[in-house]
Amino acid sequence: MRVKSLLIFAGLVGALLVPFAIADSFLLFVINTLLVFAILAVSLDILVGYTGYMSLAHATFFGIGGYASAFLVREYGVSQSVAFLGAILFVALFAALVGLASLRTSGIYFAIVTFAVAIIMELLVGKLQFLGGSTGLAGVPLLEFGGFLFVEFEHYYYLFLATLVLTLLMKWYFIDSKTGRALKAIREDEKLATSVGINTTKYKMQAFVFASTISGAVGVFWAHYQQFIGPETGGFFRSFMLFAMVVIGGRGSMAGPALGAGLVVTVRDFLELFSPAVTNIFFGVLLLVVVIAAPEGFYLLLKEYCLKYSKPVRARLGVSE
Amino acid sequence: MADVLSLLLQQLFAGLTISAVYALLAVGLALVFGIQNIAHFAHGALFALGAYLTYAFVVQLGVGYAPALVLVMAVMAAVGPIIYYLGYHPLGEAHEATLIAALGLLIVIENLIDEAWGSEYLSVPYPFGQEYYEVGGVSMLNQDILTIAGAVVCFAGIYFVLNHTKTGLSMRAMAQNKKAAEYVGISPTRVYVVTFALVTVVAGVAAVLIAPTRPLQPAMGFNPIVKAFIAVVLGGMGSLLGAVIAAVILGVTEAFMIGLIAPTFADIASFSLLILILLVKPEGLLGES
């Protein structure tokens, strides 16, 4: 049996048992945060790692999803299931618009356009009074689906875990599909891809809307989980952090971005004991180190390390991969 | 009627002052981008550093304003190449990696400033007091006049270096065709170091000029560098004149938005303008694609 599948299975079982093993609710809170950012990073990687388009606006859709649902539920008393669908639809539409506009550019220009979109949206949302202005919307009700009210950290843990697994599965399927192969072709050489007849616009749009909608959906969960949403929730800094997570963890891989998210969230929560400035310095340096010494990200580094040191063991077991 | 005219002229003057800073930063960005293909976002943090160094020299060490200017320029001339060596040089030719590195450097420098000087607002006193001159119904602050004049001097200096010195020639050669420049014996590293020294010094001058007029905080470079970037893209990546013209357009528009139309949406308008331009003419006003 393949070692990798065994590990994944063990990981899943372990993940299901986590809330029983952990009594400290603060730790569960951190893990929940970790899971959410992992979902965001994994979805962003579809754009950054597989298509080669560096989006600096991923958190924007996260915020829009959250705001849409929070607003609908809080102001109009819409049922949460309907609000969820409405929010997702809204995010998808907005993503389509942004995609249509921005995907005409590429490389650094694309990064700049998404950066501008991120800043504009963050500023705009902060000025619109009906969205709470710069103080945001508080008193957002807890998540509730089909009568079940999500109250405890454990409830959200399973929700986020399920979403992460679902996202990974979708990504896995997506990558091996025709779309996925087209995206990889685009990443390697877009002009060449177009010249062999690949409809790059169609596939780029698909990837962009898909990734952004996932971000928006998680945004809905987050808004109700935190019971609050503000302009920084979907702001540029968060988009940048997500991008950093993908780069540090390892873009263009399944688990890399999640690893990056894990690293960043844990380190940040640990370092915040010192001072926010030190935390940021550490990240800036980490980003530089990764981009200079390990451009493939820590995941690949870790994978190589594991492969290298498990060689004797594997040989003895007669296992290949 | 004269009132309306003087109101417009007043905003124009305010716009020119804002533009002076954006233009100085934009020229630096355009040079680095044109010669090395690096989106040097960290430039904004170096601008902030210049302002804080001004504070350090003038307020903390009691040095005069003019000597402080010279000292800041000297420090910046050293800091620029150091930043290049630490952050961009190890990357070689990888271009998208430089964007990540630039952002990483920006964060590191901004937060080092925060650690060194704290995050509360600091202020640098006006070197010549706050005196206003009335000309044709327009009231002009002496520091603002100094800023605009200083910017013009810097542009003249850059023009001179680029067009009348051998180093400037090397820089232009590198911008045109890196390989060809190498073939004729121009050392890329040397050109890069000089470029970084030059642009960082210019950012330092801009910082010294503008420092008395605004409160200092560690992230003060972020907004200006974004605007400067907009100017560079609008003007055509790598075109210096385009960057300056675009910076002026941007600054004046901003002043009009703030003073007359809708201050809350001034920033949003600037960024929207950027998106619009990029979509319609990605090469910018004066750029070639």
Coordinates of C-alpha atoms in Angstrom, one line a residue:
Chain A
M1 CA 0.0 0.0 0.0
R2 CA 1.3 3.4 -0.8
V3 CA 2.8 5.2 2.1
K4 CA 1.3 8.5 1.1
S5 CA -2.3 7.2 1.1
L6 CA -1.7 5.6 4.5
L7 CA -0.4 8.9 5.9
I8 CA -3.3 10.8 4.6
F9 CA -5.8 8.3 6.1
A10 CA -4.1 8.5 9.4
G11 CA -4.1 12.2 9.2
L12 CA -7.8 12.3 8.6
V13 CA -8.6 10.0 11.5
G14 CA -6.4 12.0 13.7
A15 CA -8.0 15.3 12.6
L16 CA -11.5 13.9 13.4
L17 CA -10.3 13.1 16.9
V18 CA -8.6 16.4 17.6
P19 CA -11.4 18.2 19.5
F20 CA -11.6 15.2 21.9
A21 CA -7.9 15.4 22.6
I22 CA -7.8 19.1 23.2
A23 CA -9.4 20.7 26.3
D24 CA -8.0 24.2 25.9
S25 CA -10.5 26.2 23.9
F26 CA -7.9 28.8 23.0
L27 CA -5.9 26.1 21.2
L28 CA -9.0 25.1 19.3
F29 CA -9.6 28.8 18.4
V30 CA -6.1 28.9 16.9
I31 CA -6.6 25.7 15.1
N32 CA -9.9 27.0 13.6
T33 CA -8.1 30.1 12.4
L34 CA -5.4 27.9 10.9
L35 CA -8.0 25.8 9.1
V36 CA -9.7 28.8 7.6
F37 CA -6.5 30.3 6.4
A38 CA -5.4 26.9 5.0
I39 CA -8.6 26.8 2.9
L40 CA -7.9 30.4 1.7
A41 CA -4.3 29.6 0.9
V42 CA -5.2 26.3 -0.9
S43 CA -7.7 28.1 -3.1
L44 CA -5.4 31.0 -3.8
D45 CA -2.8 28.5 -5.0
I46 CA -5.0 27.5 -7.8
L47 CA -4.3 31.0 -9.2
V48 CA -0.8 31.5 -8.0
G49 CA 0.7 28.1 -8.2
Y50 CA -1.2 26.5 -11.1
T51 CA -2.1 29.3 -13.3
G52 CA 0.9 31.5 -12.5
Y53 CA -1.3 34.6 -11.8
M54 CA -0.4 36.3 -8.5
S55 CA -3.6 37.7 -7.1
L56 CA -3.3 40.2 -4.3
A57 CA -7.0 40.4 -3.9
H58 CA -8.0 37.0 -2.6
A59 CA -9.1 38.3 0.8
T60 CA -11.3 40.8 -0.9
F61 CA -13.7 38.1 -2.0
F62 CA -13.4 36.6 1.5
G63 CA -14.6 39.9 2.9
I64 CA -17.3 40.4 0.3
G65 CA -18.8 37.0 1.1
G66 CA -18.7 37.8 4.8
Y67 CA -20.2 41.2 4.4
A68 CA -22.9 40.0 2.0
S69 CA -24.1 37.3 4.3
A70 CA -23.8 39.4 7.5
F71 CA -25.7 42.2 5.9
L72 CA -28.5 40.1 4.6
V73 CA -29.0 38.2 7.8
R74 CA -28.5 41.1 10.2
E75 CA -30.4 43.8 8.3
Y76 CA -33.0 41.9 6.4
G77 CA -33.4 38.8 8.7
V78 CA -32.9 36.6 5.7
S79 CA -32.5 32.9 6.6
Q80 CA -28.9 31.9 6.7
S81 CA -29.1 29.2 4.0
V82 CA -30.6 31.8 1.6
A83 CA -28.1 34.4 2.6
F84 CA -25.3 31.9 2.0
L85 CA -26.5 31.2 -1.5
G86 CA -27.0 34.9 -2.1
A87 CA -23.6 35.8 -0.9
I88 CA -21.9 33.1 -3.0
L89 CA -23.8 34.2 -6.1
F90 CA -22.8 37.8 -5.4
V91 CA -19.1 36.9 -4.9
A92 CA -19.1 34.8 -8.1
L93 CA -20.6 37.7 -10.1
F94 CA -18.2 40.2 -8.7
A95 CA -15.3 37.8 -9.3
A96 CA -16.4 37.4 -12.9
L97 CA -16.4 41.2 -13.3
V98 CA -13.0 41.6 -11.7
G99 CA -11.7 38.6 -13.7
L100 CA -13.0 40.0 -17.0
A101 CA -11.2 43.2 -16.3
S102 CA -8.0 42.0 -14.7
L103 CA -7.2 38.8 -16.6
R104 CA -6.5 40.8 -19.7
T105 CA -3.3 41.7 -18.0
S106 CA -0.7 39.3 -16.8
G107 CA 2.4 39.0 -14.7
I108 CA 3.2 42.1 -12.6
Y109 CA 0.4 44.1 -14.2
F110 CA -2.1 41.6 -13.0
A111 CA -0.6 41.8 -9.5
I112 CA -0.9 45.5 -9.6
V113 CA -4.5 45.5 -10.8
T114 CA -5.6 43.0 -8.2
F115 CA -3.7 45.1 -5.6
A116 CA -5.6 48.2 -6.8
V117 CA -8.9 46.3 -6.5
A118 CA -8.1 45.1 -3.0
I119 CA -7.3 48.6 -1.9
I120 CA -10.3 50.2 -3.5
M121 CA -12.7 47.6 -2.0
E122 CA -11.1 48.0 1.4
L123 CA -11.4 51.8 1.3
L124 CA -14.9 51.7 -0.2
V125 CA -16.3 49.3 2.3
G126 CA -14.8 51.5 5.1
K127 CA -16.7 54.5 3.8
L128 CA -20.1 53.0 3.2
Q129 CA -22.2 53.7 6.3
F130 CA -24.7 51.0 5.7
L131 CA -21.9 48.5 6.0
G132 CA -20.8 49.8 9.3
G133 CA -18.2 52.2 7.9
S134 CA -14.7 51.7 9.3
T135 CA -16.0 50.0 12.5
G136 CA -17.7 47.3 10.5
L137 CA -20.7 45.2 11.4
A138 CA -21.0 43.8 14.8
G139 CA -23.6 41.5 16.3
V140 CA -23.6 39.1 13.4
P141 CA -25.6 36.1 14.4
L142 CA -23.9 32.7 14.8
L143 CA -23.9 30.3 11.9
E144 CA -27.0 28.2 11.5
F145 CA -27.8 25.7 8.9
G146 CA -31.0 23.6 8.7
G147 CA -31.9 24.2 12.3
F148 CA -28.5 23.4 13.7
L149 CA -26.9 26.3 15.5
F150 CA -23.1 26.4 15.4
V151 CA -22.2 27.6 18.9
E152 CA -19.1 25.8 20.2
F153 CA -15.6 26.0 18.8
E154 CA -15.9 22.2 18.1
H155 CA -18.8 22.8 15.8
Y156 CA -16.8 25.2 13.8
Y157 CA -13.8 23.0 13.8
Y158 CA -15.7 20.2 12.0
L159 CA -17.2 22.7 9.6
F160 CA -13.8 24.2 8.7
L161 CA -12.2 20.7 8.5
A162 CA -14.9 19.5 6.2
T163 CA -14.6 22.6 4.1
L164 CA -10.8 22.1 3.9
V165 CA -11.1 18.5 2.9
L166 CA -13.7 19.4 0.3
T167 CA -11.5 22.2 -1.1
L168 CA -8.6 19.9 -1.3
L169 CA -10.6 17.3 -3.1
M170 CA -12.0 19.8 -5.5
K171 CA -8.6 21.2 -6.2
W172 CA -7.2 17.7 -6.7
Y173 CA -10.0 16.9 -9.2
F174 CA -9.6 20.3 -10.8
I175 CA -5.9 19.9 -11.3
D176 CA -6.1 16.6 -13.2
S177 CA -9.0 17.8 -15.3
K178 CA -8.8 19.4 -18.7
T179 CA -9.0 22.8 -17.0
G180 CA -6.2 22.0 -14.7
R181 CA -3.9 21.0 -17.5
A182 CA -4.8 24.1 -19.5
L183 CA -3.9 26.2 -16.4
K184 CA -0.5 24.6 -16.1
A185 CA 0.1 25.2 -19.8
I186 CA -0.8 28.9 -19.2
R187 CA 1.6 29.0 -16.3
E188 CA 4.5 27.7 -18.3
D189 CA 4.0 29.8 -21.4
E190 CA 0.7 31.6 -22.0
K191 CA 1.5 32.7 -25.6
L192 CA 2.4 29.1 -26.5
A193 CA -0.8 27.8 -24.9
T194 CA -2.9 30.2 -26.9
S195 CA -1.1 29.3 -30.1
V196 CA -1.9 25.6 -29.7
G197 CA -5.5 26.5 -29.5
I198 CA -6.2 26.6 -25.7
N199 CA -8.9 29.1 -24.9
T200 CA -6.8 30.7 -22.1
T201 CA -9.4 33.4 -21.3
K202 CA -12.0 30.7 -20.6
Y203 CA -9.8 28.7 -18.3
K204 CA -8.3 31.7 -16.5
M205 CA -11.8 33.0 -15.8
Q206 CA -12.9 29.5 -14.5
A207 CA -10.0 29.3 -12.2
F208 CA -10.4 32.9 -11.0
V209 CA -14.1 32.6 -10.3
F210 CA -13.7 29.2 -8.8
A211 CA -11.0 30.2 -6.4
S212 CA -12.7 33.5 -5.5
T213 CA -16.0 31.8 -4.8
I214 CA -14.4 29.4 -2.4
S215 CA -12.9 32.4 -0.7
G216 CA -16.2 34.1 -0.5
A217 CA -17.9 31.0 0.9
V218 CA -15.4 30.7 3.7
G219 CA -15.9 34.4 4.3
V220 CA -19.5 33.8 5.0
F221 CA -18.6 31.2 7.7
W222 CA -16.0 33.5 9.1
A223 CA -18.3 36.4 9.5
H224 CA -20.8 34.4 11.5
Y225 CA -18.1 32.6 13.4
Q226 CA -16.5 35.8 14.6
Q227 CA -19.9 37.5 14.8
F228 CA -18.2 40.5 13.3
I229 CA -16.8 41.8 10.0
G230 CA -14.8 44.9 9.3
P231 CA -12.8 46.4 6.3
E232 CA -9.6 44.7 7.5
T233 CA -11.2 41.3 7.3
G234 CA -11.0 41.4 3.6
G235 CA -8.3 44.0 3.3
F236 CA -5.1 44.2 1.3
F237 CA -2.9 43.2 4.2
R238 CA -4.8 39.9 4.6
S239 CA -4.6 39.3 0.9
F240 CA -0.9 39.9 1.1
M241 CA -0.6 37.5 4.1
L242 CA -2.4 34.8 2.1
F243 CA -0.1 35.3 -0.8
A244 CA 2.9 35.1 1.6
M245 CA 1.4 31.8 3.0
V246 CA 1.2 30.3 -0.5
V247 CA 4.8 31.4 -1.4
I248 CA 6.3 30.3 1.9
G249 CA 4.5 27.0 2.1
G250 CA 5.0 26.0 -1.5
R251 CA 2.9 27.1 -4.5
G252 CA 1.8 24.7 -7.1
S253 CA 1.3 21.8 -4.6
M254 CA -1.6 20.4 -2.8
A255 CA -0.4 20.6 0.8
G256 CA 2.2 23.4 0.4
P257 CA -0.2 26.3 0.9
A258 CA -1.8 24.7 3.9
L259 CA 1.6 24.2 5.4
G260 CA 2.3 27.8 4.7
A261 CA -0.9 28.8 6.4
G262 CA -0.1 26.7 9.4
L263 CA 3.4 28.1 9.7
V264 CA 2.3 31.7 9.4
V265 CA -0.6 31.4 11.8
T266 CA 1.3 29.6 14.4
V267 CA 4.3 31.8 14.2
R268 CA 2.2 34.9 14.2
D269 CA 0.3 33.9 17.3
F270 CA 3.5 32.9 19.0
L271 CA 5.3 36.1 18.1
E272 CA 2.5 38.4 19.0
L273 CA 3.6 37.9 22.6
F274 CA 6.6 40.2 21.7
S275 CA 5.3 43.0 19.6
P276 CA 3.4 43.3 16.3
A277 CA 6.4 45.0 14.8
V278 CA 8.7 42.0 15.6
T279 CA 6.1 39.6 14.1
N280 CA 6.0 41.6 10.9
I281 CA 9.8 41.8 10.7
F282 CA 10.0 38.1 11.1
F283 CA 7.6 37.6 8.2
G284 CA 9.3 40.0 5.9
V285 CA 12.5 38.2 6.6
L286 CA 11.0 34.8 6.2
L287 CA 9.5 35.9 2.9
L288 CA 12.8 37.1 1.7
V289 CA 14.6 33.9 2.8
V290 CA 12.1 31.7 1.1
V291 CA 12.2 33.7 -2.1
I292 CA 15.9 33.6 -2.2
A293 CA 16.8 30.2 -0.8
A294 CA 13.7 28.1 -1.2
P295 CA 11.6 29.4 -4.0
E296 CA 9.6 26.2 -4.1
G297 CA 8.5 26.8 -0.6
F298 CA 9.0 24.8 2.6
Y299 CA 6.7 22.0 1.6
L300 CA 9.0 20.8 -1.1
L301 CA 12.0 21.3 1.1
L302 CA 10.3 19.2 3.8
K303 CA 9.3 16.6 1.2
E304 CA 12.9 16.2 -0.1
Y305 CA 14.2 16.0 3.4
C306 CA 11.7 13.3 4.3
L307 CA 12.4 11.4 1.2
K308 CA 16.1 11.6 1.7
Y309 CA 16.1 10.4 5.3
S310 CA 13.5 7.7 4.9
K311 CA 15.4 6.1 2.1
P312 CA 17.0 3.3 4.2
V313 CA 13.7 2.6 5.9
R314 CA 11.8 2.5 2.7
A315 CA 14.3 0.2 1.1
R316 CA 14.0 -2.2 3.9
L317 CA 10.2 -2.2 3.7
G318 CA 10.3 -2.6 0.0
V319 CA 8.2 0.5 -0.4
S320 CA 8.7 2.8 -3.4
E321 CA 6.7 6.0 -2.6
Chain B
M1 CA -14.9 85.4 -10.7
A2 CA -11.4 86.2 -9.3
D3 CA -12.4 84.2 -6.3
V4 CA -13.1 81.1 -8.3
L5 CA -9.8 81.5 -10.2
S6 CA -7.8 82.0 -7.0
L7 CA -9.5 78.9 -5.5
L8 CA -8.6 76.8 -8.5
L9 CA -5.0 78.2 -8.4
Q10 CA -4.8 77.4 -4.7
Q11 CA -5.8 73.8 -5.4
L12 CA -3.3 73.7 -8.2
F13 CA -0.5 74.8 -5.9
A14 CA -1.6 72.2 -3.4
G15 CA -1.6 69.6 -6.2
L16 CA 1.9 70.6 -7.3
T17 CA 3.2 70.1 -3.8
I18 CA 1.7 66.6 -3.6
S19 CA 2.9 65.9 -7.1
A20 CA 6.4 66.9 -6.2
V21 CA 6.7 64.0 -3.7
Y22 CA 4.9 61.5 -6.0
A23 CA 7.1 62.5 -8.9
L24 CA 10.3 62.1 -7.0
L25 CA 9.3 58.7 -5.8
A26 CA 7.9 57.7 -9.2
V27 CA 11.1 58.7 -11.0
G28 CA 13.0 56.4 -8.6
L29 CA 10.6 53.5 -9.3
A30 CA 10.7 54.1 -13.0
L31 CA 14.5 54.0 -13.1
V32 CA 14.7 50.8 -11.1
F33 CA 12.0 49.2 -13.2
G34 CA 13.4 50.4 -16.4
I35 CA 16.9 49.3 -15.7
Q36 CA 16.4 46.3 -13.6
N37 CA 12.8 45.2 -14.1
I38 CA 12.2 45.3 -10.4
A39 CA 8.9 46.5 -8.9
H40 CA 10.7 48.2 -6.0
F41 CA 7.9 48.6 -3.6
A42 CA 10.3 48.8 -0.7
H43 CA 11.2 52.3 -2.0
G44 CA 8.3 53.7 0.1
A45 CA 9.8 52.3 3.3
L46 CA 13.1 54.0 2.4
F47 CA 11.2 57.2 1.9
A48 CA 9.8 56.8 5.4
L49 CA 13.3 56.0 6.7
G50 CA 14.4 59.3 5.2
A51 CA 11.8 61.2 7.1
Y52 CA 12.7 59.4 10.3
L53 CA 16.4 60.1 9.8
T54 CA 15.5 63.7 9.4
Y55 CA 13.7 63.5 12.8
A56 CA 16.7 61.8 14.3
F57 CA 19.2 64.4 13.0
V58 CA 17.1 67.5 13.6
V59 CA 15.2 66.7 16.7
Q60 CA 17.2 64.0 18.5
L61 CA 20.7 65.1 17.6
G62 CA 20.0 68.8 17.3
V63 CA 21.6 69.1 13.9
G64 CA 20.5 71.9 11.6
Y65 CA 18.1 71.4 8.7
A66 CA 20.6 71.9 5.9
P67 CA 23.3 69.7 7.5
A68 CA 20.6 67.1 8.1
L69 CA 19.7 67.1 4.4
V70 CA 23.3 66.3 3.5
L71 CA 23.6 63.6 6.2
V72 CA 20.3 62.0 5.1
M73 CA 21.5 62.0 1.5
A74 CA 24.8 60.3 2.6
V75 CA 23.0 57.7 4.6
M76 CA 20.5 57.0 1.8
A77 CA 23.3 56.6 -0.7
A78 CA 24.6 53.7 1.4
V79 CA 21.3 52.2 2.4
G80 CA 20.1 51.9 -1.2
P81 CA 22.8 49.5 -2.4
I82 CA 22.6 47.6 0.8
I83 CA 18.9 46.9 0.3
Y84 CA 19.7 45.9 -3.3
Y85 CA 22.3 43.4 -2.1
L86 CA 20.1 41.9 0.6
G87 CA 16.9 41.6 -1.1
Y88 CA 17.1 41.7 -4.9
H89 CA 20.6 40.7 -5.9
P90 CA 20.3 37.1 -4.7
L91 CA 17.3 36.6 -6.9
G92 CA 19.2 37.0 -10.2
E93 CA 16.8 37.1 -13.1
A94 CA 13.6 35.8 -11.4
H95 CA 11.2 38.6 -12.0
E96 CA 8.0 37.7 -10.1
A97 CA 10.1 36.7 -7.2
T98 CA 11.3 40.4 -7.0
L99 CA 7.7 41.5 -6.3
I100 CA 7.6 39.2 -3.3
A101 CA 11.0 40.3 -2.2
A102 CA 10.0 44.0 -2.6
L103 CA 7.0 43.5 -0.4
G104 CA 9.0 41.5 2.1
L105 CA 11.6 44.3 2.3
L106 CA 8.9 46.9 2.7
I107 CA 7.4 45.1 5.7
V108 CA 10.8 44.5 7.3
I109 CA 12.0 48.2 6.9
E110 CA 8.6 49.6 8.0
N111 CA 8.6 47.5 11.1
L112 CA 12.3 48.2 11.9
I113 CA 11.4 51.8 11.9
D114 CA 8.5 51.0 14.2
E115 CA 10.8 49.2 16.6
A116 CA 13.4 52.0 16.5
W117 CA 11.2 55.0 16.8
G118 CA 7.8 53.7 18.0
S119 CA 4.5 54.0 16.4
E120 CA 3.2 57.2 17.9
Y121 CA 3.2 60.2 15.6
L122 CA 6.4 62.2 15.6
S123 CA 6.9 65.6 14.2
V124 CA 9.8 67.5 12.6
P125 CA 9.7 71.3 13.2
Y126 CA 9.5 73.7 10.3
P127 CA 13.1 74.8 9.5
F128 CA 12.1 78.3 8.4
G129 CA 8.9 78.6 10.4
Q130 CA 5.5 78.5 8.8
E131 CA 5.3 81.5 6.6
Y132 CA 2.8 82.0 3.9
Y133 CA 3.4 84.1 0.8
E134 CA 0.4 85.7 -1.0
V135 CA 0.6 85.8 -4.7
G136 CA -2.4 86.5 -6.8
G137 CA -4.8 85.4 -4.2
V138 CA -3.0 82.2 -3.6
S139 CA -1.5 81.5 -0.2
M140 CA 1.7 79.5 -0.4
L141 CA 3.5 77.9 2.4
N142 CA 7.3 78.4 2.3
Q143 CA 8.0 74.7 2.9
D144 CA 5.8 73.8 0.0
I145 CA 7.6 76.2 -2.3
L146 CA 10.8 74.7 -1.1
T147 CA 9.5 71.2 -1.8
I148 CA 8.5 72.1 -5.3
A149 CA 11.8 73.9 -5.9
G150 CA 13.8 71.0 -4.4
A151 CA 12.0 68.5 -6.6
V152 CA 12.8 70.5 -9.7
V153 CA 16.4 70.6 -8.7
C154 CA 16.4 66.8 -8.3
F155 CA 14.9 66.3 -11.7
A156 CA 17.5 68.5 -13.2
G157 CA 20.2 66.5 -11.4
I158 CA 18.8 63.2 -12.6
Y159 CA 18.6 64.6 -16.1
F160 CA 22.1 65.7 -15.9
V161 CA 23.4 62.4 -14.6
L162 CA 21.5 60.4 -17.2
N163 CA 22.4 62.4 -20.2
H164 CA 25.8 64.0 -19.4
T165 CA 27.7 61.5 -17.4
K166 CA 29.3 58.2 -18.4
T167 CA 27.5 56.4 -15.6
G168 CA 24.2 57.8 -16.8
L169 CA 25.0 56.5 -20.3
S170 CA 25.6 53.0 -18.8
M171 CA 22.3 53.2 -17.1
R172 CA 20.4 54.1 -20.2
A173 CA 22.3 51.4 -22.1
M174 CA 21.2 48.8 -19.5
A175 CA 17.7 50.0 -19.7
Q176 CA 17.6 49.6 -23.5
N177 CA 19.3 46.2 -23.9
K178 CA 20.9 44.5 -21.0
K179 CA 22.8 41.9 -23.0
A180 CA 24.1 44.4 -25.5
A181 CA 25.3 46.6 -22.6
E182 CA 27.1 43.7 -21.1
Y183 CA 28.8 42.9 -24.4
V184 CA 30.2 46.3 -24.6
G185 CA 31.7 45.9 -21.1
I186 CA 29.2 47.6 -18.8
S187 CA 29.0 45.8 -15.5
P188 CA 25.4 45.2 -14.6
T189 CA 26.1 45.0 -10.9
R190 CA 27.8 48.4 -10.9
V191 CA 25.0 50.0 -12.7
Y192 CA 22.4 48.5 -10.4
V193 CA 24.3 49.7 -7.3
V194 CA 24.6 53.2 -8.7
T195 CA 20.9 53.2 -9.7
F196 CA 19.8 52.2 -6.2
A197 CA 22.1 54.7 -4.6
L198 CA 20.7 57.5 -6.8
V199 CA 17.0 56.7 -6.4
T200 CA 17.4 56.2 -2.6
V201 CA 19.1 59.5 -2.3
V202 CA 16.3 61.2 -4.3
A203 CA 13.7 59.5 -2.0
G204 CA 15.7 60.8 1.0
V205 CA 15.6 64.4 -0.4
A206 CA 11.9 64.1 -0.9
A207 CA 11.5 62.9 2.7
V208 CA 13.6 65.7 4.1
L209 CA 11.6 68.3 2.2
I210 CA 8.2 66.9 3.2
A211 CA 9.0 65.8 6.8
P212 CA 8.0 69.1 8.5
T213 CA 4.6 69.2 6.8
R214 CA 3.2 65.9 8.1
P215 CA 3.2 63.7 11.1
L216 CA 5.7 60.8 10.9
Q217 CA 4.5 57.3 11.4
P218 CA 6.2 54.0 10.3
A219 CA 3.8 53.2 7.5
M220 CA 3.9 56.7 6.0
G221 CA 5.6 55.5 2.9
F222 CA 2.9 53.1 1.9
N223 CA 0.3 55.5 0.5
P224 CA 2.8 57.7 -1.4
I225 CA 4.6 54.7 -3.0
V226 CA 1.3 53.3 -4.2
K227 CA 0.5 56.6 -5.8
A228 CA 4.0 56.8 -7.2
F229 CA 3.5 53.3 -8.6
I230 CA 0.3 54.4 -10.2
A231 CA 2.1 57.3 -11.8
V232 CA 4.8 55.0 -13.1
V233 CA 2.3 52.6 -14.7
L234 CA 0.2 55.5 -16.0
G235 CA 3.2 57.2 -17.5
G236 CA 4.5 54.0 -19.1
M237 CA 6.7 51.7 -17.1
G238 CA 10.3 52.9 -17.6
S239 CA 9.5 56.3 -19.1
L240 CA 10.8 58.9 -16.7
L241 CA 9.1 61.9 -18.3
G242 CA 5.8 59.9 -18.4
A243 CA 6.2 59.1 -14.7
V244 CA 6.6 62.8 -13.8
I245 CA 3.7 63.9 -16.0
A246 CA 1.5 61.2 -14.6
A247 CA 2.5 62.1 -11.1
V248 CA 1.6 65.7 -11.7
I249 CA -1.8 64.7 -13.1
L250 CA -2.3 62.4 -10.1
G251 CA -1.3 65.0 -7.5
V252 CA -3.4 67.8 -9.0
T253 CA -6.4 65.5 -9.4
E254 CA -6.0 64.4 -5.8
A255 CA -5.8 68.0 -4.6
F256 CA -8.9 68.9 -6.5
M257 CA -10.8 65.9 -5.2
I258 CA -9.8 66.7 -1.6
G259 CA -10.3 70.4 -1.8
L260 CA -13.3 70.7 -3.9
I261 CA -15.1 67.6 -4.8
A262 CA -15.2 64.6 -2.4
P263 CA -12.3 64.1 0.0
T264 CA -13.5 60.7 1.1
F265 CA -13.3 59.3 -2.3
A266 CA -10.0 60.9 -3.4
D267 CA -8.0 57.7 -2.8
I268 CA -10.6 55.5 -4.4
A269 CA -10.6 57.7 -7.5
S270 CA -6.8 57.5 -7.8
F271 CA -6.8 53.7 -7.7
S272 CA -9.8 53.4 -10.0
L273 CA -7.9 55.6 -12.5
L274 CA -5.1 53.1 -12.3
I275 CA -7.3 50.1 -13.1
L276 CA -8.9 52.0 -15.9
I277 CA -5.6 53.0 -17.5
L278 CA -4.2 49.5 -17.2
L279 CA -7.2 48.0 -18.9
V280 CA -7.4 50.5 -21.7
K281 CA -3.7 51.2 -22.4
P282 CA -1.5 48.8 -20.4
E283 CA 1.6 50.4 -21.7
G284 CA 0.7 53.7 -20.1
L285 CA 0.6 57.2 -21.6
L286 CA 4.2 57.4 -22.9
G287 CA 5.2 53.7 -22.8
E288 CA 5.9 51.2 -25.6
S289 CA 4.4 47.8 -25.0

